[in-house]
Amino acid sequence: MSARLVVLVSGAGTNLQALLDACADPAYGAKVVAVGADRPAIEGLARARRAGLPTFVAQVTDHPERSGWDAALTEAVAEHEPDLVVLAGFMKILGARFLDRFGDRTVNTHPALLPAFPGAHAVREALAYGVRVTGCTVHFVDGGVDTGPVIAQRAVPVLDGDDEETLHMRIKEVENPLFVETVGRLAREGWTLSDRRVRIGR
Ligand code: GAR
């Protein structure tokens, strides 16, 4: 049986697209059942609609308190009964209610080698720091900003002349397949977590 994935996006959705392409093969062991976003009119949502998937938008600005947004997002995701919630370029910090409900099975992908350069501007900050190697990290989400247990990482060299756009593009070339491979393995094989160590397999 395929694991049910709800994917949350905020932007271009290249990681989502890579996942959708992988899910076309039943052997992948997972299927995207819905895609949600924190803003309308983004390419990530358009990709989901083109794939014939249900979509939803939960905007922070539609709620007087952030806790209202947290509750609305939690409900919208819960409706689709996910086995895994997958953040694919989702640029909001999840609330307490969401983490209470899905914190044991929410996975994020981040464009740096955590714990270096957490937050929303990881690629820009890695460049500004002058590191020669950066990369991407797939990790479980906890209550902090990109502080949850690491599942998988891959390195990407910083080249002379890189700017934020070229470096992020080269990171995504490595990130897209790592993300797909990692989500697929979690879905097919399960995992155990102990002292921040994630072991894939039952
Ligand atoms: C990805 O590189 C992802 O790691 C990053 O946003 C990009 C989304 O690309 N996420 C973060 O920076 C989260 N802090 P995509 O929309 O093309 O998949």
Short mmCIF file of C-alpha atoms and ligand atoms in Angstrom, two decimals:
data_model
loop_
_atom_site.label_atom_id
_atom_site.label_comp_id
_atom_site.label_asym_id
_atom_site.label_seq_id
_atom_site.Cartn_x
_atom_site.Cartn_y
_atom_site.Cartn_z
CA MET A 1 0.00 0.00 0.00
CA SER A 2 1.25 3.47 -0.90
CA ALA A 3 2.02 5.93 1.90
CA ARG A 4 -0.11 9.07 1.76
CA LEU A 5 1.91 12.29 1.39
CA VAL A 6 0.60 15.81 1.96
CA VAL A 7 3.11 18.29 0.52
CA LEU A 8 3.36 21.94 1.61
CA VAL A 9 4.97 24.51 -0.73
CA SER A 10 5.59 28.27 -0.91
CA GLY A 11 7.29 28.71 -4.29
CA ALA A 12 8.49 27.16 -7.52
CA GLY A 13 7.87 23.58 -6.47
CA THR A 14 10.81 21.82 -8.16
CA ASN A 15 11.07 19.44 -5.21
CA LEU A 16 7.33 18.79 -5.42
CA GLN A 17 7.65 18.10 -9.15
CA ALA A 18 10.47 15.61 -8.58
CA LEU A 19 8.25 13.86 -6.01
CA LEU A 20 5.24 13.81 -8.35
CA ASP A 21 7.39 12.31 -11.11
CA ALA A 22 8.68 9.60 -8.75
CA CYS A 23 5.17 8.81 -7.48
CA ALA A 24 4.09 7.93 -11.03
CA ASP A 25 5.90 4.61 -10.47
CA PRO A 26 3.83 2.39 -8.12
CA ALA A 27 7.08 0.82 -6.88
CA TYR A 28 7.99 4.16 -5.30
CA GLY A 29 5.60 3.27 -2.48
CA ALA A 30 4.10 6.71 -1.86
CA LYS A 31 1.58 9.01 -3.47
CA VAL A 32 0.88 12.70 -3.08
CA VAL A 33 -2.75 13.04 -1.94
CA ALA A 34 -2.89 16.85 -1.60
CA VAL A 35 -0.71 19.96 -1.87
CA GLY A 36 -1.09 22.96 0.43
CA ALA A 37 0.49 26.41 0.43
CA ASP A 38 0.71 29.51 2.60
CA ARG A 39 0.05 31.77 -0.40
CA PRO A 40 -1.96 31.61 -3.64
CA ALA A 41 -0.72 31.97 -7.23
CA ILE A 42 2.56 30.08 -6.97
CA GLU A 43 4.01 27.62 -9.45
CA GLY A 44 4.01 24.88 -6.80
CA LEU A 45 0.19 24.97 -6.66
CA ALA A 46 -0.04 25.11 -10.46
CA ARG A 47 2.08 21.95 -10.69
CA ALA A 48 -0.28 20.20 -8.26
CA ARG A 49 -3.36 21.25 -10.23
CA ARG A 50 -1.78 20.07 -13.48
CA ALA A 51 -1.27 16.71 -11.78
CA GLY A 52 -4.99 16.66 -10.90
CA LEU A 53 -4.40 16.89 -7.14
CA PRO A 54 -6.53 18.67 -4.56
CA THR A 55 -4.91 21.87 -3.29
CA PHE A 56 -5.54 24.22 -0.38
CA VAL A 57 -4.18 27.58 0.76
CA ALA A 58 -3.84 28.65 4.40
CA GLN A 59 -2.60 32.24 4.65
CA VAL A 60 -1.31 33.70 7.90
CA THR A 61 -2.86 37.09 7.01
CA ASP A 62 -6.37 35.56 6.92
CA HIS A 63 -6.23 35.10 10.70
CA PRO A 64 -6.04 37.77 13.41
CA GLU A 65 -3.82 35.45 15.51
CA ARG A 66 -1.13 33.09 14.29
CA SER A 67 -2.72 30.34 16.37
CA GLY A 68 -5.80 30.59 14.11
CA TRP A 69 -3.60 29.96 11.09
CA ASP A 70 -1.93 27.05 12.89
CA ALA A 71 -5.36 25.49 13.56
CA ALA A 72 -6.58 26.07 9.98
CA LEU A 73 -3.43 24.54 8.44
CA THR A 74 -3.59 21.58 10.81
CA GLU A 75 -7.23 20.91 9.87
CA ALA A 76 -6.59 21.29 6.14
CA VAL A 77 -3.72 18.79 6.29
CA ALA A 78 -5.60 16.39 8.61
CA GLU A 79 -8.48 16.13 6.13
CA HIS A 80 -6.15 14.24 3.79
CA GLU A 81 -4.99 11.77 6.45
CA PRO A 82 -1.25 11.86 5.67
CA ASP A 83 1.24 9.19 6.67
CA LEU A 84 3.95 11.79 6.05
CA VAL A 85 3.78 15.58 5.75
CA VAL A 86 6.47 16.84 3.41
CA LEU A 87 7.68 20.45 3.39
CA ALA A 88 9.02 21.16 -0.09
CA GLY A 89 10.13 24.77 0.08
CA PHE A 90 7.50 25.74 2.66
CA MET A 91 8.72 29.02 4.14
CA LYS A 92 6.70 29.24 7.36
CA ILE A 93 7.48 28.02 10.87
CA LEU A 94 4.85 25.50 11.87
CA GLY A 95 2.78 26.10 15.01
CA ALA A 96 2.40 24.09 18.22
CA ARG A 97 -0.91 22.54 17.21
CA PHE A 98 0.45 21.34 13.88
CA LEU A 99 3.53 19.83 15.53
CA ASP A 100 1.41 18.21 18.20
CA ARG A 101 -0.56 16.43 15.51
CA PHE A 102 2.08 15.77 12.84
CA GLY A 103 5.45 16.48 14.48
CA ASP A 104 6.37 12.80 14.51
CA ARG A 105 6.07 12.55 10.71
CA THR A 106 6.88 15.91 9.14
CA VAL A 107 9.94 16.11 6.92
CA ASN A 108 11.64 19.24 5.53
CA THR A 109 14.30 19.87 2.93
CA HIS A 110 16.75 22.73 3.49
CA PRO A 111 19.37 24.19 1.09
CA ALA A 112 22.42 24.04 3.41
CA LEU A 113 24.36 21.54 5.49
CA LEU A 114 22.58 21.97 8.82
CA PRO A 115 23.31 23.06 11.50
CA ALA A 116 25.03 25.66 9.28
CA PHE A 117 22.80 28.38 7.83
CA PRO A 118 19.32 27.59 9.13
CA GLY A 119 16.40 29.88 8.23
CA ALA A 120 14.97 31.46 5.11
CA HIS A 121 18.19 32.74 3.46
CA ALA A 122 20.51 29.77 3.69
CA VAL A 123 22.06 30.06 0.24
CA ARG A 124 22.69 33.82 0.51
CA GLU A 125 24.22 33.40 3.97
CA ALA A 126 26.50 30.53 2.92
CA LEU A 127 27.80 32.67 0.04
CA ALA A 128 28.27 35.71 2.26
CA TYR A 129 30.20 33.60 4.80
CA GLY A 130 32.52 32.39 2.06
CA VAL A 131 32.19 28.64 2.65
CA ARG A 132 33.69 26.45 -0.10
CA VAL A 133 31.22 23.62 0.45
CA THR A 134 27.53 23.81 1.21
CA GLY A 135 24.71 21.42 0.31
CA CYS A 136 21.29 20.25 1.38
CA THR A 137 19.71 18.51 4.34
CA VAL A 138 16.54 16.46 4.67
CA HIS A 139 15.41 16.45 8.32
CA PHE A 140 12.48 15.88 10.61
CA VAL A 141 10.77 19.04 11.77
CA ASP A 142 10.71 20.03 15.43
CA GLY A 143 9.74 23.23 17.24
CA GLY A 144 12.95 25.12 16.27
CA VAL A 145 14.11 26.69 13.03
CA ASP A 146 15.67 23.81 11.05
CA THR A 147 16.85 22.12 14.25
CA GLY A 148 15.19 18.69 13.91
CA PRO A 149 16.99 15.35 13.51
CA VAL A 150 18.96 15.01 10.26
CA ILE A 151 17.89 12.19 7.94
CA ALA A 152 20.17 12.75 4.92
CA GLN A 153 22.68 15.29 3.63
CA ARG A 154 24.63 15.88 0.46
CA ALA A 155 27.45 18.35 -0.24
CA VAL A 156 27.69 20.85 -3.09
CA PRO A 157 30.86 22.86 -3.83
CA VAL A 158 30.66 26.65 -4.01
CA LEU A 159 32.31 27.80 -7.24
CA ASP A 160 34.16 31.05 -7.89
CA GLY A 161 31.67 33.43 -9.46
CA ASP A 162 28.60 31.77 -7.93
CA ASP A 163 25.75 34.08 -7.04
CA GLU A 164 22.69 33.14 -4.99
CA GLU A 165 20.78 32.03 -8.06
CA THR A 166 23.46 29.84 -9.66
CA LEU A 167 24.39 28.25 -6.35
CA HIS A 168 20.77 27.57 -5.39
CA MET A 169 20.19 26.04 -8.84
CA ARG A 170 23.15 23.67 -8.39
CA ILE A 171 21.98 22.81 -4.88
CA LYS A 172 18.52 21.95 -6.21
CA GLU A 173 20.07 19.60 -8.79
CA VAL A 174 21.42 17.59 -5.86
CA GLU A 175 18.54 18.31 -3.49
CA ASN A 176 15.69 17.17 -5.76
CA PRO A 177 16.94 13.55 -6.06
CA LEU A 178 18.07 13.35 -2.42
CA PHE A 179 14.63 14.54 -1.29
CA VAL A 180 12.83 12.02 -3.52
CA GLU A 181 15.11 9.17 -2.46
CA THR A 182 14.77 9.99 1.25
CA VAL A 183 10.99 10.45 1.28
CA GLY A 184 10.61 7.21 -0.69
CA ARG A 185 12.78 5.26 1.74
CA LEU A 186 10.92 6.64 4.77
CA ALA A 187 7.60 5.72 3.14
CA ARG A 188 8.67 2.20 2.12
CA GLU A 189 10.91 1.20 4.99
CA GLY A 190 9.76 3.22 8.01
CA TRP A 191 12.26 4.60 10.53
CA THR A 192 13.34 4.70 14.14
CA LEU A 193 14.54 7.77 16.00
CA SER A 194 16.70 7.70 19.09
CA ASP A 195 18.96 10.48 20.50
CA ARG A 196 18.58 12.47 17.28
CA ARG A 197 19.80 9.47 15.24
CA VAL A 198 17.43 8.53 12.44
CA ARG A 199 17.68 4.96 11.22
CA ILE A 200 15.69 4.06 8.13
CA GLY A 201 14.14 0.59 8.31
CA ARG A 202 11.96 -1.13 10.87
C1 GAR B 1 14.50 24.46 -1.78
O1 GAR B 1 15.85 24.63 -2.12
C2 GAR B 1 14.35 24.23 -0.29
O2 GAR B 1 15.43 23.59 0.29
C3 GAR B 1 14.23 25.65 0.22
O3 GAR B 1 13.43 26.29 -0.71
C4 GAR B 1 13.69 25.74 -2.00
C5 GAR B 1 12.36 25.46 -2.66
O4 GAR B 1 12.53 25.13 -3.99
N1 GAR B 1 13.69 25.67 1.54
C6 GAR B 1 14.08 26.52 2.49
O5 GAR B 1 14.89 27.40 2.30
C7 GAR B 1 13.42 26.29 3.84
N2 GAR B 1 14.12 27.01 4.86
P1 GAR B 1 11.33 24.51 -4.82
O6 GAR B 1 10.09 25.37 -4.53
O7 GAR B 1 11.78 24.66 -6.24
O8 GAR B 1 11.17 23.07 -4.40
#
